[in-house]
Amino acid sequence: MNLKKQSELLKYISKIRLDSYYPNASVTKQFAIYKKNIKLCKKFYPQLHYFEIIFRNAIDSVLTAYVNGGDWINTIQLDKDSLHKINEVKNRLAKQNKQATHDRIISELTLGFWTTLFSKRYTQCKFQSVLVKNVFKNCPKSQRNIKNIQIYVNDIRELRNRVCHYEKIIHFADLKQKYKNIQICIMWISKELVSIAK
């Protein structure tokens, strides 16, 4: 790699980003590892996409049934942070001159919102145990508990955020297991859909 290209890489991709891949290596080697990381992220993207869509729609379906077909967004007791995230979506839709329909709100909420419903802050809420039982209906009973589900969904959320924000994942020693865990979670939600996410 010539000096001009190295200079451009350091300027526009940034020295800090490249150094995080291999601190004491040449720019050429750092960039090679950086590109390898991009290829790894690319492999995860479809599975993460399928998981996020399937996960949120499963939650929506279960919570809709939980409130007897009503709009659970306005019915179940959510904390301030979750309500703030819903209001941010409503405000964003209003700025785009779009009606804040239930389906639009569901599709705009982040994976962080959905995984929060399985967090400790909702352990006293009845709806959380309903979610564990009915969203992950194919999960073996011995594993179908909130602590186990939290580990899986939080790990997937963290991986998804790294992949979608162009961060390093190449350093994870358990990438194959992370990939498998996405498949496992999809299977726990729907045995029929796990094959599309391979």
mmCIF file of C-alpha atoms in Angstrom, residues 4-185:
data_model
loop_
_atom_site.group_PDB
_atom_site.id
_atom_site.type_symbol
_atom_site.label_atom_id
_atom_site.label_comp_id
_atom_site.label_asym_id
_atom_site.label_seq_id
_atom_site.Cartn_x
_atom_site.Cartn_y
_atom_site.Cartn_z
ATOM 1 C CA LYS A 4 -0.875 8.318 -0.084
ATOM 2 C CA LYS A 5 -3.433 5.525 0.392
ATOM 3 C CA GLN A 6 -2.180 4.951 3.955
ATOM 4 C CA SER A 7 -2.549 8.646 4.674
ATOM 5 C CA GLU A 8 -6.125 8.627 3.333
ATOM 6 C CA LEU A 9 -7.024 5.567 5.402
ATOM 7 C CA LEU A 10 -5.695 7.188 8.560
ATOM 8 C CA LYS A 11 -7.529 10.407 7.743
ATOM 9 C CA TYR A 12 -10.943 9.029 6.776
ATOM 10 C CA ILE A 13 -11.222 5.672 8.525
ATOM 11 C CA SER A 14 -9.149 7.056 11.428
ATOM 12 C CA LYS A 15 -6.010 5.981 13.206
ATOM 13 C CA ILE A 16 -7.961 5.250 16.397
ATOM 14 C CA ARG A 17 -10.273 2.813 14.597
ATOM 15 C CA LEU A 18 -7.440 1.030 12.767
ATOM 16 C CA ASP A 19 -5.283 0.874 15.913
ATOM 17 C CA SER A 20 -8.086 -0.978 17.700
ATOM 18 C CA TYR A 21 -7.600 -3.887 15.283
ATOM 19 C CA TYR A 22 -3.874 -4.383 15.738
ATOM 20 C CA PRO A 23 -2.205 -1.516 17.645
ATOM 21 C CA ASN A 24 1.434 -1.994 16.662
ATOM 22 C CA ALA A 25 0.977 -3.332 13.131
ATOM 23 C CA SER A 26 1.429 -1.539 9.847
ATOM 24 C CA VAL A 27 -1.529 0.308 8.349
ATOM 25 C CA THR A 28 -1.635 -2.363 5.627
ATOM 26 C CA LYS A 29 -2.042 -5.169 8.172
ATOM 27 C CA GLN A 30 -4.530 -3.186 10.250
ATOM 28 C CA PHE A 31 -6.650 -2.519 7.192
ATOM 29 C CA ALA A 32 -6.533 -6.190 6.166
ATOM 30 C CA ILE A 33 -7.924 -7.168 9.591
ATOM 31 C CA TYR A 34 -10.454 -4.334 9.377
ATOM 32 C CA LYS A 35 -11.716 -5.753 6.050
ATOM 33 C CA LYS A 36 -11.860 -9.240 7.554
ATOM 34 C CA ASN A 37 -14.014 -7.820 10.362
ATOM 35 C CA ILE A 38 -16.384 -6.325 7.786
ATOM 36 C CA LYS A 39 -16.739 -9.742 6.134
ATOM 37 C CA LEU A 40 -17.523 -11.324 9.499
ATOM 38 C CA CYS A 41 -20.159 -8.669 10.207
ATOM 39 C CA LYS A 42 -21.681 -9.336 6.802
ATOM 40 C CA LYS A 43 -22.182 -13.015 7.748
ATOM 41 C CA PHE A 44 -24.093 -12.042 10.879
ATOM 42 C CA TYR A 45 -26.287 -9.356 9.369
ATOM 43 C CA PRO A 46 -29.060 -11.559 7.867
ATOM 44 C CA GLN A 47 -29.425 -13.638 11.049
ATOM 45 C CA LEU A 48 -29.542 -10.525 13.228
ATOM 46 C CA HIS A 49 -32.119 -8.993 10.893
ATOM 47 C CA TYR A 50 -34.362 -12.059 11.036
ATOM 48 C CA PHE A 51 -33.997 -12.349 14.795
ATOM 49 C CA GLU A 52 -34.920 -8.725 15.423
ATOM 50 C CA ILE A 53 -38.025 -8.808 13.208
ATOM 51 C CA ILE A 54 -39.225 -12.205 14.474
ATOM 52 C CA PHE A 55 -38.492 -11.295 18.116
ATOM 53 C CA ARG A 56 -40.320 -7.972 18.137
ATOM 54 C CA ASN A 57 -43.335 -9.313 16.230
ATOM 55 C CA ALA A 58 -43.568 -12.299 18.574
ATOM 56 C CA ILE A 59 -43.553 -9.932 21.562
ATOM 57 C CA ASP A 60 -46.181 -7.719 19.920
ATOM 58 C CA SER A 61 -48.404 -10.727 19.226
ATOM 59 C CA VAL A 62 -48.104 -12.079 22.776
ATOM 60 C CA LEU A 63 -48.722 -8.693 24.420
ATOM 61 C CA THR A 64 -51.695 -8.006 22.135
ATOM 62 C CA ALA A 65 -53.223 -11.324 23.246
ATOM 63 C CA TYR A 66 -52.306 -10.496 26.863
ATOM 64 C CA VAL A 67 -54.486 -7.364 26.727
ATOM 65 C CA ASN A 68 -57.280 -9.225 24.900
ATOM 66 C CA GLY A 69 -56.598 -7.762 21.481
ATOM 67 C CA GLY A 70 -56.153 -4.171 22.608
ATOM 68 C CA ASP A 71 -53.232 -1.824 22.104
ATOM 69 C CA TRP A 72 -50.773 -2.969 24.757
ATOM 70 C CA ILE A 73 -48.588 0.104 24.206
ATOM 71 C CA ASN A 74 -51.268 2.164 25.974
ATOM 72 C CA THR A 75 -52.386 -0.565 28.375
ATOM 73 C CA ILE A 76 -49.503 -2.300 30.142
ATOM 74 C CA GLN A 77 -47.485 -0.429 32.734
ATOM 75 C CA LEU A 78 -44.148 0.564 31.236
ATOM 76 C CA ASP A 79 -41.406 2.510 32.985
ATOM 77 C CA LYS A 80 -40.383 6.079 32.139
ATOM 78 C CA ASP A 81 -37.520 5.018 29.875
ATOM 79 C CA SER A 82 -39.694 2.703 27.768
ATOM 80 C CA LEU A 83 -42.456 5.327 27.515
ATOM 81 C CA HIS A 84 -39.838 7.897 26.487
ATOM 82 C CA LYS A 85 -38.669 5.619 23.664
ATOM 83 C CA ILE A 86 -42.256 5.183 22.459
ATOM 84 C CA ASN A 87 -42.805 8.958 22.560
ATOM 85 C CA GLU A 88 -39.586 9.519 20.592
ATOM 86 C CA VAL A 89 -40.951 7.224 17.864
ATOM 87 C CA LYS A 90 -44.312 9.041 17.861
ATOM 88 C CA ASN A 91 -42.560 12.421 17.593
ATOM 89 C CA ARG A 92 -40.324 11.178 14.774
ATOM 90 C CA LEU A 93 -43.348 9.877 12.862
ATOM 91 C CA ALA A 94 -45.173 13.191 13.393
ATOM 92 C CA LYS A 95 -42.179 15.101 11.961
ATOM 93 C CA GLN A 96 -42.385 12.834 8.903
ATOM 94 C CA ASN A 97 -46.122 13.558 8.615
ATOM 95 C CA LYS A 98 -46.896 9.902 9.256
ATOM 96 C CA GLN A 99 -49.681 8.652 11.448
ATOM 97 C CA ALA A 100 -48.403 6.920 14.585
ATOM 98 C CA THR A 101 -50.195 3.636 13.995
ATOM 99 C CA HIS A 102 -49.531 0.636 16.192
ATOM 100 C CA ASP A 103 -47.663 -1.180 13.401
ATOM 101 C CA ARG A 104 -45.479 1.828 12.639
ATOM 102 C CA ILE A 105 -44.556 2.271 16.294
ATOM 103 C CA ILE A 106 -43.699 -1.433 16.609
ATOM 104 C CA SER A 107 -41.450 -1.342 13.543
ATOM 105 C CA GLU A 108 -39.616 1.804 14.693
ATOM 106 C CA LEU A 109 -38.788 0.696 18.239
ATOM 107 C CA THR A 110 -35.195 -0.411 18.743
ATOM 108 C CA LEU A 111 -33.972 -3.862 19.694
ATOM 109 C CA GLY A 112 -32.904 -2.287 22.985
ATOM 110 C CA PHE A 113 -36.551 -1.466 23.734
ATOM 111 C CA TRP A 114 -37.606 -5.070 23.125
ATOM 112 C CA THR A 115 -34.818 -6.678 25.149
ATOM 113 C CA THR A 116 -35.596 -4.307 28.037
ATOM 114 C CA LEU A 117 -38.960 -6.045 28.447
ATOM 115 C CA PHE A 118 -36.930 -9.069 29.627
ATOM 116 C CA SER A 119 -34.726 -7.045 31.995
ATOM 117 C CA LYS A 120 -34.725 -6.890 35.799
ATOM 118 C CA ARG A 121 -36.733 -3.687 35.806
ATOM 119 C CA TYR A 122 -39.806 -5.669 34.739
ATOM 120 C CA THR A 123 -39.349 -8.775 36.918
ATOM 121 C CA GLN A 124 -42.289 -7.790 39.120
ATOM 122 C CA CYS A 125 -44.585 -7.352 36.110
ATOM 123 C CA LYS A 126 -46.870 -10.245 35.235
ATOM 124 C CA PHE A 127 -46.453 -9.612 31.512
ATOM 125 C CA GLN A 128 -42.751 -10.561 31.669
ATOM 126 C CA SER A 129 -43.468 -14.155 32.696
ATOM 127 C CA VAL A 130 -46.133 -14.278 29.963
ATOM 128 C CA LEU A 131 -43.498 -13.164 27.443
ATOM 129 C CA VAL A 132 -40.957 -15.759 28.588
ATOM 130 C CA LYS A 133 -43.530 -18.551 28.369
ATOM 131 C CA ASN A 134 -45.176 -17.548 25.082
ATOM 132 C CA VAL A 135 -42.513 -15.793 23.017
ATOM 133 C CA PHE A 136 -39.994 -18.568 23.649
ATOM 134 C CA LYS A 137 -42.581 -21.347 23.565
ATOM 135 C CA ASN A 138 -40.167 -23.873 21.997
ATOM 136 C CA CYS A 139 -37.446 -23.306 24.576
ATOM 137 C CA PRO A 140 -36.941 -26.400 26.749
ATOM 138 C CA LYS A 141 -38.650 -25.874 30.109
ATOM 139 C CA SER A 142 -35.365 -26.359 31.955
ATOM 140 C CA GLN A 143 -33.950 -23.322 30.090
ATOM 141 C CA ARG A 144 -37.130 -21.245 29.854
ATOM 142 C CA ASN A 145 -36.457 -18.846 32.705
ATOM 143 C CA ILE A 146 -35.908 -15.114 32.747
ATOM 144 C CA LYS A 147 -32.211 -15.264 33.679
ATOM 145 C CA ASN A 148 -31.388 -17.563 30.764
ATOM 146 C CA ILE A 149 -33.494 -15.561 28.300
ATOM 147 C CA GLN A 150 -31.834 -12.321 29.474
ATOM 148 C CA ILE A 151 -28.385 -13.759 28.755
ATOM 149 C CA TYR A 152 -29.357 -14.790 25.224
ATOM 150 C CA VAL A 153 -31.219 -11.639 24.168
ATOM 151 C CA ASN A 154 -28.681 -9.248 25.708
ATOM 152 C CA ASP A 155 -25.791 -11.029 24.028
ATOM 153 C CA ILE A 156 -27.604 -10.824 20.674
ATOM 154 C CA ARG A 157 -28.420 -7.128 21.240
ATOM 155 C CA GLU A 158 -24.786 -6.309 22.030
ATOM 156 C CA LEU A 159 -23.591 -8.186 18.961
ATOM 157 C CA ARG A 160 -26.235 -6.518 16.780
ATOM 158 C CA ASN A 161 -25.176 -3.068 17.987
ATOM 159 C CA ARG A 162 -21.517 -3.790 17.234
ATOM 160 C CA VAL A 163 -22.327 -5.131 13.760
ATOM 161 C CA CYS A 164 -24.676 -2.258 12.895
ATOM 162 C CA HIS A 165 -22.311 0.410 14.214
ATOM 163 C CA TYR A 166 -19.312 -0.937 12.297
ATOM 164 C CA GLU A 167 -17.464 -1.978 15.434
ATOM 165 C CA LYS A 168 -14.969 -4.769 15.968
ATOM 166 C CA ILE A 169 -16.278 -8.315 16.462
ATOM 167 C CA ILE A 170 -13.241 -10.227 15.154
ATOM 168 C CA HIS A 171 -11.741 -10.366 18.661
ATOM 169 C CA PHE A 172 -14.590 -12.473 20.084
ATOM 170 C CA ALA A 173 -13.413 -16.055 20.670
ATOM 171 C CA ASP A 174 -16.993 -17.352 20.710
ATOM 172 C CA LEU A 175 -18.265 -15.997 17.379
ATOM 173 C CA LYS A 176 -19.429 -19.434 16.211
ATOM 174 C CA GLN A 177 -21.432 -19.855 19.397
ATOM 175 C CA LYS A 178 -22.893 -16.346 19.040
ATOM 176 C CA TYR A 179 -24.020 -17.258 15.522
ATOM 177 C CA LYS A 180 -25.532 -20.492 16.836
ATOM 178 C CA ASN A 181 -27.287 -18.645 19.686
ATOM 179 C CA ILE A 182 -29.156 -16.457 17.202
ATOM 180 C CA GLN A 183 -30.403 -19.624 15.495
ATOM 181 C CA ILE A 184 -31.358 -21.120 18.865
ATOM 182 C CA CYS A 185 -33.398 -18.053 19.840
#
